[in-house]
PDB file of C-alpha atoms in Angstrom:
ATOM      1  CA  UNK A   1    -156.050  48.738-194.142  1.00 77.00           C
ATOM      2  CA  UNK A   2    -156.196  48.986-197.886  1.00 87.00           C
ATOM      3  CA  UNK A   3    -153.524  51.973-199.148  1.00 88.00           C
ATOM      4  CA  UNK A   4    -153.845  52.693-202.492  1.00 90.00           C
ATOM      5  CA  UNK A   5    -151.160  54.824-203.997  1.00 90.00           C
ATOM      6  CA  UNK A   6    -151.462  58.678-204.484  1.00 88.00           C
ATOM      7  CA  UNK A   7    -150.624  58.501-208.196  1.00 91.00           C
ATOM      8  CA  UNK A   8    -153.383  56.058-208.631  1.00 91.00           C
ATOM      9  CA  UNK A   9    -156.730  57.064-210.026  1.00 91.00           C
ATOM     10  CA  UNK A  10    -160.263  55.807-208.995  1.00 90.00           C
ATOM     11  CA  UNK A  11    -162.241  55.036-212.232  1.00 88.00           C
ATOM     12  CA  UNK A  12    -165.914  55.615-212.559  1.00 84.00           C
ATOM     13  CA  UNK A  13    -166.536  51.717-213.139  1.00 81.00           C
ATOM     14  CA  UNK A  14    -167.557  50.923-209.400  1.00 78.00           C
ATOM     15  CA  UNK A  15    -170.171  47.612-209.583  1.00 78.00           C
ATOM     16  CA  UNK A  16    -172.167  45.824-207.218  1.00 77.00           C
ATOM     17  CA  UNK A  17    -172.874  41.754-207.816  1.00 73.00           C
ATOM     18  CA  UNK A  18    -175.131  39.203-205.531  1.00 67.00           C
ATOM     19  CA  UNK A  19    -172.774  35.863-204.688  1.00 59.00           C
ATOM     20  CA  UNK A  20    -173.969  31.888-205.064  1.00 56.00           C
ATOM     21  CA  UNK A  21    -173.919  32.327-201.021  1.00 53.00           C
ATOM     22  CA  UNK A  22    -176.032  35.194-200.653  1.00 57.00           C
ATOM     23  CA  UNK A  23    -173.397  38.010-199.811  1.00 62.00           C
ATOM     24  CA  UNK A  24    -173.038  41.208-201.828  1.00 70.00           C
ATOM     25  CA  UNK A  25    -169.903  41.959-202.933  1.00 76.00           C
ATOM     26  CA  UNK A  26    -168.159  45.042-204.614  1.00 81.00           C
ATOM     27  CA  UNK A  27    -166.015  45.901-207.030  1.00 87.00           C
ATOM     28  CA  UNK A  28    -164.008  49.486-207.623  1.00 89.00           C
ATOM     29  CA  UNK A  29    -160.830  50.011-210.022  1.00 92.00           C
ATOM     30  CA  UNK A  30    -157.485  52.057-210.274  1.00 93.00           C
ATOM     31  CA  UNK A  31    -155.540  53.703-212.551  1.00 94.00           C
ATOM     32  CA  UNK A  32    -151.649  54.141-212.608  1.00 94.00           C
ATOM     33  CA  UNK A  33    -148.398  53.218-212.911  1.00 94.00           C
ATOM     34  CA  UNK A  34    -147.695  49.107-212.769  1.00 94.00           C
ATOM     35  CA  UNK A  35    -145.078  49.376-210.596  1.00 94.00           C
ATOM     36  CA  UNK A  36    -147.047  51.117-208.055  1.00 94.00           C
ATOM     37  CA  UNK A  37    -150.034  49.541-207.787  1.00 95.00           C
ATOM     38  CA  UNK A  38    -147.923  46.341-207.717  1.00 93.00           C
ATOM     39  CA  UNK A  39    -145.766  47.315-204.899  1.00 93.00           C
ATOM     40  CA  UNK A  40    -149.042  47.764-203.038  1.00 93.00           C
ATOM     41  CA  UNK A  41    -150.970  45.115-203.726  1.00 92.00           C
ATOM     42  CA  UNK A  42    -148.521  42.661-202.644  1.00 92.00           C
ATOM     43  CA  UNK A  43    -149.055  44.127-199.224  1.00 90.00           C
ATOM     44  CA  UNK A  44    -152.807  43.268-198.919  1.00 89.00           C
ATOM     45  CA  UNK A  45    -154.140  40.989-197.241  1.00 82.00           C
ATOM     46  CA  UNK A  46    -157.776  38.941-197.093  1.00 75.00           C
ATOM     47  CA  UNK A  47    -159.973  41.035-194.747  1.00 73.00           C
ATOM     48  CA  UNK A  48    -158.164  44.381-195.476  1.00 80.00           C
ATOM     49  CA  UNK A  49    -160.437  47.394-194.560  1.00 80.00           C
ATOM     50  CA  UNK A  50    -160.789  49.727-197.732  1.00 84.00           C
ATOM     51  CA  UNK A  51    -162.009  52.615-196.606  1.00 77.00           C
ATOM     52  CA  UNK A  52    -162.331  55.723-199.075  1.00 69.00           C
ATOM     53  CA  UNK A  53    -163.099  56.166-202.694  1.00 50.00           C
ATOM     54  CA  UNK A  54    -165.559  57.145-204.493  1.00 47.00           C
ATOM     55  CA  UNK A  55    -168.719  55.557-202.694  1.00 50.00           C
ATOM     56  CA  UNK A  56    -167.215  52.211-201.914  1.00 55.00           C
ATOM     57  CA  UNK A  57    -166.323  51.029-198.127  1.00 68.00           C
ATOM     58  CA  UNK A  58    -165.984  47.106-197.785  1.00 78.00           C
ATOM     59  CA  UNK A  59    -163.637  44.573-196.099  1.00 80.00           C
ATOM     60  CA  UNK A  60    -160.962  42.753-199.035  1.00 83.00           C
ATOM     61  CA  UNK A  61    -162.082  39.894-200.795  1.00 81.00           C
ATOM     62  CA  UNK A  62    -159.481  39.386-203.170  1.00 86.00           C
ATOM     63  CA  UNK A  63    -158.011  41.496-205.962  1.00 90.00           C
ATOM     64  CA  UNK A  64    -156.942  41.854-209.627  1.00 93.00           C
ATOM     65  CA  UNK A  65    -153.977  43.739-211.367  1.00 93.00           C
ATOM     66  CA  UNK A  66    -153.430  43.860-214.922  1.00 93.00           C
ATOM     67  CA  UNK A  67    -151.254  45.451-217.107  1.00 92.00           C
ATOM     68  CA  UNK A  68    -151.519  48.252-219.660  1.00 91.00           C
ATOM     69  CA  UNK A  69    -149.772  49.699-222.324  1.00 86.00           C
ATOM     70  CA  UNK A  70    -147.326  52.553-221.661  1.00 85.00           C
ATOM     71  CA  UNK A  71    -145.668  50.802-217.839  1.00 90.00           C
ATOM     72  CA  UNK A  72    -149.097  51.775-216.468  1.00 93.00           C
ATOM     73  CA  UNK A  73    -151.323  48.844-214.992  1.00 94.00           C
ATOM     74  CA  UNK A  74    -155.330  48.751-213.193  1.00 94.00           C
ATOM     75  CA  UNK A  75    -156.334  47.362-209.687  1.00 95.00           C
ATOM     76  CA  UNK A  76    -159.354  46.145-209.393  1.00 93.00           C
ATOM     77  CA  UNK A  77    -160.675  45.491-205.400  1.00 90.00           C
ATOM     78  CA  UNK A  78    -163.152  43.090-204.767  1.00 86.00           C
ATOM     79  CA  UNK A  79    -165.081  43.988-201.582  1.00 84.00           C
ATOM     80  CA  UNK A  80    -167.698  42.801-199.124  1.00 78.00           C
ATOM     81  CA  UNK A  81    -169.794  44.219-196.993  1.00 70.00           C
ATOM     82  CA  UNK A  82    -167.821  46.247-194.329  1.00 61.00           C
ATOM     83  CA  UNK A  83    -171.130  46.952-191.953  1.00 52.00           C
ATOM     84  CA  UNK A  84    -168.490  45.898-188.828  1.00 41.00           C
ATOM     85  CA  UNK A  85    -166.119  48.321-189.387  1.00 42.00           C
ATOM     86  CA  UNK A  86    -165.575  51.773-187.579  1.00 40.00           C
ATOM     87  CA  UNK A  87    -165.690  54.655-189.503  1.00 40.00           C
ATOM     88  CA  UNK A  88    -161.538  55.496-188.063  1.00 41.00           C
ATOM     89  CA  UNK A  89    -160.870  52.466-190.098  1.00 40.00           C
ATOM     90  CA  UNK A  90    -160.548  49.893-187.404  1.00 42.00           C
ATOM     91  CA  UNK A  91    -162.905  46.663-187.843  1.00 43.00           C
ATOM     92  CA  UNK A  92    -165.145  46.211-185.118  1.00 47.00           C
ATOM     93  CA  UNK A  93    -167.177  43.286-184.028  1.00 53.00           C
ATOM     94  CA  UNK A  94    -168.071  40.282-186.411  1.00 68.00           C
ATOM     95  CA  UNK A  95    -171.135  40.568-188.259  1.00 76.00           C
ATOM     96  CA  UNK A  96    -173.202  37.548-188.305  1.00 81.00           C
ATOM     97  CA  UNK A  97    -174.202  36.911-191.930  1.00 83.00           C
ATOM     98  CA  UNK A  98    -176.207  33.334-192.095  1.00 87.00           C
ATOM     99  CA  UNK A  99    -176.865  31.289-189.461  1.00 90.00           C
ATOM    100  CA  UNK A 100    -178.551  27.554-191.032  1.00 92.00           C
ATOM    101  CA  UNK A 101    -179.288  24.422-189.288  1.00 93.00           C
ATOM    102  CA  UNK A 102    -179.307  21.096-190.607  1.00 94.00           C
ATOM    103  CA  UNK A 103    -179.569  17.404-189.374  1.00 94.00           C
ATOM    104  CA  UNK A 104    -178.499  14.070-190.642  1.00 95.00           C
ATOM    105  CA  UNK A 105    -178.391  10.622-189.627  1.00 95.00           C
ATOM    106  CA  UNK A 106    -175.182   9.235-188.441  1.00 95.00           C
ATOM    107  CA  UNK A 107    -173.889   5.506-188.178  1.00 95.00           C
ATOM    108  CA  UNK A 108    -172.450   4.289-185.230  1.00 90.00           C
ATOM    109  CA  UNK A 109    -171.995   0.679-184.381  1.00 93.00           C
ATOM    110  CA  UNK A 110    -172.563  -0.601-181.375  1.00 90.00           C
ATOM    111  CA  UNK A 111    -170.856  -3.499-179.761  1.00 93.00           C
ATOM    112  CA  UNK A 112    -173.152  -6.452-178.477  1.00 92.00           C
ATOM    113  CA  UNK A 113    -171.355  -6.496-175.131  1.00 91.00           C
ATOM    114  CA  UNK A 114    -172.818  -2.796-174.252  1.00 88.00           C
ATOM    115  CA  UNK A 115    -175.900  -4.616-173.969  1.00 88.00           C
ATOM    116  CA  UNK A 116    -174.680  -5.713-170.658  1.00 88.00           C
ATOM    117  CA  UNK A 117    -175.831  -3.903-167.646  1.00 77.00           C
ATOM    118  CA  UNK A 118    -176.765   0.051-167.566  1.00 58.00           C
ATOM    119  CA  UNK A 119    -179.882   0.892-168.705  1.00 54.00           C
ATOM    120  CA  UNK A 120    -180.689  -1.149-172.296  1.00 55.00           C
ATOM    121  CA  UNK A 121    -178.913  -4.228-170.182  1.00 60.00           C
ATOM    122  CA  UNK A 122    -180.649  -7.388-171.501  1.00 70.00           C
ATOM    123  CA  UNK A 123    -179.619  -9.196-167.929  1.00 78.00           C
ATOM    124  CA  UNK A 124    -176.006 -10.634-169.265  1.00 87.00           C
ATOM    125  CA  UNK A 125    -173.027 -10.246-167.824  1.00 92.00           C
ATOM    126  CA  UNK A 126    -169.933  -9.331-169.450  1.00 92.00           C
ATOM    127  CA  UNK A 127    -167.622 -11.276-167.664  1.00 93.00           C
ATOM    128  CA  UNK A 128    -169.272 -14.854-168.649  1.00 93.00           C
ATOM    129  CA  UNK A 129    -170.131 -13.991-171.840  1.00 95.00           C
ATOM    130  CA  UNK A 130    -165.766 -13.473-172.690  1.00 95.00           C
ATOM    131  CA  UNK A 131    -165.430 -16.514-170.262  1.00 96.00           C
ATOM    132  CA  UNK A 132    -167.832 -18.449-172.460  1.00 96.00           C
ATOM    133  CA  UNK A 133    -166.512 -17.162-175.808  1.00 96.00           C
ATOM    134  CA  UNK A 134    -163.122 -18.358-174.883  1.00 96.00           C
ATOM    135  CA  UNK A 135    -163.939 -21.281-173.871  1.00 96.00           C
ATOM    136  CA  UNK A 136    -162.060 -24.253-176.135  1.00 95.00           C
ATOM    137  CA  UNK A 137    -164.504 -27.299-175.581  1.00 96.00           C
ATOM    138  CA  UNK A 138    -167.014 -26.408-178.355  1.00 95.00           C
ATOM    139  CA  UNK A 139    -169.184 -29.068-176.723  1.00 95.00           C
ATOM    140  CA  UNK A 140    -169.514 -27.257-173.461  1.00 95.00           C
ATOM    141  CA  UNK A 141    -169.806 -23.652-175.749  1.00 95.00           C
ATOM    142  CA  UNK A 142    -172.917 -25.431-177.139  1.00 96.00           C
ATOM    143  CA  UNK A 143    -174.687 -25.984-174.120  1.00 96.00           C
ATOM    144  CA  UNK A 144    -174.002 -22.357-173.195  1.00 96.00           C
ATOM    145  CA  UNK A 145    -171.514 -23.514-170.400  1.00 96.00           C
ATOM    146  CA  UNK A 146    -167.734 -22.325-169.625  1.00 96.00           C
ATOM    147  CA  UNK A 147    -165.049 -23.492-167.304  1.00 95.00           C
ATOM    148  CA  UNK A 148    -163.977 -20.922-164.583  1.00 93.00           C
ATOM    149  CA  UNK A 149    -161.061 -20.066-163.328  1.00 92.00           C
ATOM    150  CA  UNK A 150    -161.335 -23.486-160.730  1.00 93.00           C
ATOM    151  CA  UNK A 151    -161.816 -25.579-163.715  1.00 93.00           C
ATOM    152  CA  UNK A 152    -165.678 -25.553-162.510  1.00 95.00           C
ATOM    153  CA  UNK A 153    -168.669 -25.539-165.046  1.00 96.00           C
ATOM    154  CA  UNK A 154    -170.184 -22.862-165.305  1.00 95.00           C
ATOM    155  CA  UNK A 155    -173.955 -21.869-167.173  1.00 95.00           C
ATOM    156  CA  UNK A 156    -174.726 -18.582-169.038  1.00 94.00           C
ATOM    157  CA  UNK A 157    -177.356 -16.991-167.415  1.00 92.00           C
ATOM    158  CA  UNK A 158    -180.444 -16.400-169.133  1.00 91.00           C
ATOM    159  CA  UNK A 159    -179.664 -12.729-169.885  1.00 91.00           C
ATOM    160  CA  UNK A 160    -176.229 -13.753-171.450  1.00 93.00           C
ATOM    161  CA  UNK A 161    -177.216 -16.554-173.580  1.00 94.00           C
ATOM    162  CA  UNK A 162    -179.704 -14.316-175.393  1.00 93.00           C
ATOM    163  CA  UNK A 163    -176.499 -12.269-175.818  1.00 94.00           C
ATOM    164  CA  UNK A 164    -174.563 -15.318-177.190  1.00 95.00           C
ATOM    165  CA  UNK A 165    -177.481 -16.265-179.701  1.00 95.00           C
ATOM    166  CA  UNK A 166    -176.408 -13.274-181.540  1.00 95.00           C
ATOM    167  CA  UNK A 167    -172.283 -14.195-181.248  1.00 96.00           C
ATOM    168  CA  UNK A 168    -173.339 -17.375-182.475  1.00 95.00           C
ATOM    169  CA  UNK A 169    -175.153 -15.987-185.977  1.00 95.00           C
ATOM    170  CA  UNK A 170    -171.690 -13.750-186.387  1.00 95.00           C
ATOM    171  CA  UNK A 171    -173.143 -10.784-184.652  1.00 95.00           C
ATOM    172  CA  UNK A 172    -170.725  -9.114-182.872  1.00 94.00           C
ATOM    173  CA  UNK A 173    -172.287  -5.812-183.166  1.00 95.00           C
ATOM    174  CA  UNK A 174    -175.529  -3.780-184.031  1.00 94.00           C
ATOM    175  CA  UNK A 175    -176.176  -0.415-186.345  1.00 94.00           C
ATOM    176  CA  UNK A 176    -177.214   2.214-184.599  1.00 92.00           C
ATOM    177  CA  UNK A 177    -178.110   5.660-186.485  1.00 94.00           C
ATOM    178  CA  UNK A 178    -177.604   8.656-184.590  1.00 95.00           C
ATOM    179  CA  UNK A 179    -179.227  12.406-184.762  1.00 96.00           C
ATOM    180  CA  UNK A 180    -176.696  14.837-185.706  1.00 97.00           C
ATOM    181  CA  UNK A 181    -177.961  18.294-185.672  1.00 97.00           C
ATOM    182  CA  UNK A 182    -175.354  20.822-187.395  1.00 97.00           C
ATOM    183  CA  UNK A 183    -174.781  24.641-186.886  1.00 95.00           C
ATOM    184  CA  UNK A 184    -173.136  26.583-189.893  1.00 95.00           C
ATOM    185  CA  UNK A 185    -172.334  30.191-189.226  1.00 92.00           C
ATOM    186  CA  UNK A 186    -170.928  32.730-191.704  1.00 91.00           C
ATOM    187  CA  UNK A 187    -169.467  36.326-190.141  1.00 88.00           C
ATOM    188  CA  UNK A 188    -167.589  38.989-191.644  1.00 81.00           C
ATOM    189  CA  UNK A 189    -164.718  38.588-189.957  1.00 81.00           C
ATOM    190  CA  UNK A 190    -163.590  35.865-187.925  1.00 85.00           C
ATOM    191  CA  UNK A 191    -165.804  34.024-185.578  1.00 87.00           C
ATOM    192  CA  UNK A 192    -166.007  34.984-182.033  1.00 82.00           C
ATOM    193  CA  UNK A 193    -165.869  31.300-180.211  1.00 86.00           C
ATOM    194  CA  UNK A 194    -164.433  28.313-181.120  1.00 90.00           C
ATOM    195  CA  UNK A 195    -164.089  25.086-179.608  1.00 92.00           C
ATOM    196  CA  UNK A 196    -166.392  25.489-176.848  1.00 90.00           C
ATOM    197  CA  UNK A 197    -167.293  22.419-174.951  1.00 89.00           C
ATOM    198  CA  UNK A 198    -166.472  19.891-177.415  1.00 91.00           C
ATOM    199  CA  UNK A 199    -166.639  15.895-175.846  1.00 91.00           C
ATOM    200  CA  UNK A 200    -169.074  17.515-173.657  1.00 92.00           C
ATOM    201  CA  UNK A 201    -172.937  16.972-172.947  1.00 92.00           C
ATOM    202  CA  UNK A 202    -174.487  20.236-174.690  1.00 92.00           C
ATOM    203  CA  UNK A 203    -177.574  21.234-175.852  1.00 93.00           C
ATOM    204  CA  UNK A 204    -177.740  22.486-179.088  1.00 93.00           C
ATOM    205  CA  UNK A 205    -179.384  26.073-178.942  1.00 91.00           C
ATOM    206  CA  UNK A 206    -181.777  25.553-182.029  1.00 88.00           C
ATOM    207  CA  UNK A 207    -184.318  28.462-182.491  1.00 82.00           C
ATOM    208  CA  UNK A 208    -187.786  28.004-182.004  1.00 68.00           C
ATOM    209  CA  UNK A 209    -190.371  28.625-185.049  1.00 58.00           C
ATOM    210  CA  UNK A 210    -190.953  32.068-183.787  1.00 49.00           C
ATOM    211  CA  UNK A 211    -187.564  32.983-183.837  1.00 52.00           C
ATOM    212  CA  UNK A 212    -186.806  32.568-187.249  1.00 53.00           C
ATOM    213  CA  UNK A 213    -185.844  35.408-189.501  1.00 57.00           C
ATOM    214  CA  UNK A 214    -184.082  36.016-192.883  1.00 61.00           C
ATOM    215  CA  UNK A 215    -180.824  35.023-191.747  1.00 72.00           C
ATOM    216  CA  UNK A 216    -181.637  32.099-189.517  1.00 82.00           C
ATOM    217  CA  UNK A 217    -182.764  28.987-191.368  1.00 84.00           C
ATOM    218  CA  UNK A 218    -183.764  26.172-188.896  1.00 86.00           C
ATOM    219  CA  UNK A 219    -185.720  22.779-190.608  1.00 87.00           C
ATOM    220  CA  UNK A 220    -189.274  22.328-189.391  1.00 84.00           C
ATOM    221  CA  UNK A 221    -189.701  20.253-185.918  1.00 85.00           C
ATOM    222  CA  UNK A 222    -185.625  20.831-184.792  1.00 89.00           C
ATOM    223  CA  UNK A 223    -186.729  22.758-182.302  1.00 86.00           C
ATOM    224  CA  UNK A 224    -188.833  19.551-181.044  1.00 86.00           C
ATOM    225  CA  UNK A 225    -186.017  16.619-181.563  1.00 90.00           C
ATOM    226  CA  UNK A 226    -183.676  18.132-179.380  1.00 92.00           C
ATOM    227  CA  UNK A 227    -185.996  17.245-176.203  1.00 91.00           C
ATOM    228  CA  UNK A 228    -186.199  13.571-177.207  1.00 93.00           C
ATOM    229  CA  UNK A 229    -182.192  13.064-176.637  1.00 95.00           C
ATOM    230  CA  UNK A 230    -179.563  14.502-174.856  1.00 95.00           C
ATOM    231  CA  UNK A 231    -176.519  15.602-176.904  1.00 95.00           C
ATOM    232  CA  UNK A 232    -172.625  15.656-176.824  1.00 95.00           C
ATOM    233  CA  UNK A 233    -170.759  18.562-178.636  1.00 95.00           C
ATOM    234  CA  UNK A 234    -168.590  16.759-181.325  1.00 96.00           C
ATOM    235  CA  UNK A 235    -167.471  19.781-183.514  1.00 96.00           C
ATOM    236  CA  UNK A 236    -167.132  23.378-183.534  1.00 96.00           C
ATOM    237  CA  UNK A 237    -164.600  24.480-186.404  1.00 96.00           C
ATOM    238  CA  UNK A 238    -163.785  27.989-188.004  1.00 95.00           C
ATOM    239  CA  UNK A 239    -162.810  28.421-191.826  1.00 95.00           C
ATOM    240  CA  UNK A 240    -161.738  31.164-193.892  1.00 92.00           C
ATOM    241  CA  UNK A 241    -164.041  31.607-197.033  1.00 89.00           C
ATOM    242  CA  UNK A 242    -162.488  32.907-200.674  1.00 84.00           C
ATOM    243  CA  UNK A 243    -164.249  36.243-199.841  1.00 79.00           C
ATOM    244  CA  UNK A 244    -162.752  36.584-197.010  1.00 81.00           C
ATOM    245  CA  UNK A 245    -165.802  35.907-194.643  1.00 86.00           C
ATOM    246  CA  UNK A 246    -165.244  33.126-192.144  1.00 91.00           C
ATOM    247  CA  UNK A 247    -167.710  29.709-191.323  1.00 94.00           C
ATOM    248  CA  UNK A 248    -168.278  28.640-187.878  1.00 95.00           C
ATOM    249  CA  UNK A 249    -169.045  25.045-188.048  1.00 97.00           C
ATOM    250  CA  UNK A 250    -171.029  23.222-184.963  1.00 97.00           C
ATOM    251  CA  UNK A 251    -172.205  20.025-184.133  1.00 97.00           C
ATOM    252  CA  UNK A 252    -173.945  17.957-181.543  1.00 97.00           C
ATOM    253  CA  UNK A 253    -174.915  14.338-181.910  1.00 97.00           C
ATOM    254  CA  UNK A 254    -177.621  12.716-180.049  1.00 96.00           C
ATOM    255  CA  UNK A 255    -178.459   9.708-178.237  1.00 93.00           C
ATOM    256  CA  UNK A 256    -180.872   7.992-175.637  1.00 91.00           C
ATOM    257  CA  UNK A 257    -178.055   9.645-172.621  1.00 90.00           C
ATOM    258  CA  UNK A 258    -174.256  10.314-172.335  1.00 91.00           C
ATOM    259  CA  UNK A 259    -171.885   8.516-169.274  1.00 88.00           C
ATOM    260  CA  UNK A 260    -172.095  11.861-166.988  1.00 87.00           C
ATOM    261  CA  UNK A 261    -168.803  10.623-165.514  1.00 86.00           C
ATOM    262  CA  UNK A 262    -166.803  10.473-169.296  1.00 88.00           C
ATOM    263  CA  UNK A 263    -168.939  13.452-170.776  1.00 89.00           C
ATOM    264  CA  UNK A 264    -169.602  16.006-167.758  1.00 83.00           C
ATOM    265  CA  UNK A 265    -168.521  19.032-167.456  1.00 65.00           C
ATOM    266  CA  UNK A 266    -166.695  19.328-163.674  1.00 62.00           C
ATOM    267  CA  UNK A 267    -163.135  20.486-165.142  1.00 53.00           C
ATOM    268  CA  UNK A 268    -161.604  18.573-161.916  1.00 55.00           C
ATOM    269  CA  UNK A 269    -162.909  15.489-162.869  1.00 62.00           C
ATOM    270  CA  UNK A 270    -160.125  12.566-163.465  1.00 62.00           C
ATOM    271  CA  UNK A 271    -162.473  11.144-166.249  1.00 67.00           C
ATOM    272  CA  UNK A 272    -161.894  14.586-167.623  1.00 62.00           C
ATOM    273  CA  UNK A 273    -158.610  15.147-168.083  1.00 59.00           C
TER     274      UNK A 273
END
């Protein structure tokens, strides 16, 4: 809570300004000693209720002192909106401000080997393609051929020589560019959640069209995307703003599926641990 001293006097300067983010924020001053209105101000802190005062009622953004002549010194308060705070002075729930989607194309790599087996397999095998790369008779590497471990030759199947085509160009690897969708969240206070179900498989809860409103802003077709891949959690961060608002930060990227076993959600799972 915001105390202001009793020797201090409210001035009849009280203003109102829009922010670059699209928050309100005001602004009330004091008169009265410097020592006073020093002693207090050092107590306040970012998210302060100020409750009383001319017409003014706001959670602490920040504030100003500045001396005067005569020892005697004015406070300015910089304020946003306090629409989650009790009228006993005790803040309340946090009021969601903005809540804006975005999306963006992310680079991943991926390594030619995970083209063996599972569901994009191209028919190699793993285990014969490392035999063959290691193999130290680059005259039996050309035909495709390795020694085992009983000194036996041994052909690449056809599945893994199309595979080791691509070592042999100095391909060791393939770009692959991602969906990720992102969640921003501004509240008045400190977020609610954080760090729910990250390295899990989660679907992003993106608004449809009909949902939208002045405070959710959600790009054309989102809505759509998210049933054409399923999604892992990779981010979900909270950050204190200058005006003392916080930003919930979310994201999910997407691909064709996730390993249920490495991404599930069964809390007694070993892969889980």
């Amino acid at each position: 809570m915001v105390t202001i001293p009793g020797d201090a006097i409210i001035q009849p300067n009280e203003s109102l300004s829009g922010q670059s983010n699209g928050s309100q924020q005001w602004s009330v001053s004091f008169k009265g000693p410097y020592a006073s209105l020093r002693a207090a101000a050092l107590k306040f802190k970012p998210g302060d209720l100020y409750n009383g005062g001319g017409t003014t009622r706001g959670i602490l953004s920040s504030w100003q002192l500045s001396r005067l002549v005569g020892d005697h010194g004015t406070l300015t308060l910089n304020l946003a909106p306090a629409d989650a705070a009790s009228e006993d002075g005790d803040v309340g729930d946090s009021e969601l401000k903005k809540d804006v989607w975005s999306v963006h194309g992310v680079r991943n790599d991926k390594s030619l080997l995970g083209f063996c087996g599972g569901s994009e397999s191209t028919g190699g095998h793993r285990c014969e393609i490392e035999a063959w790369l290691k193999e130290p008779d680059a005259a039996l590497a050309k035909e495709y051929q390795y020694r085992d471990s009983n000194d036996e030759v041994q052909s690449l199947s056809d599945g893994s020589i199309t595979i080791a085509q691509k070592f042999e160009k100095g391909i060791d690897s393939v770009m692959r560019f991602y969906p990720l969708i992102t969640r921003k969240r501004t509240y008045s206070r400190e977020p609610p959640a954080v760090l729910e179900n990250l390295s899990k498989i989660d679907t992003p809860p993106v608004p449809a069209t009909t949902e939208w409103d002045g405070t959710t802003r959600v790009p054309t077709g989102l809505s759509s995307i998210v049933g054409q891949y399923e999604w892992l959690k990779c981010q979900d961060d909270a950050d204190e703003n200058d005006d003392g608002s916080w930003t919930r930060t979310e994201a999910w990227m997407g691909a064709k599926e996730w390993d249920e076993d490495l991404y599930g959600k069964n809390p007694g799972d070993p892969w889980n641990d």
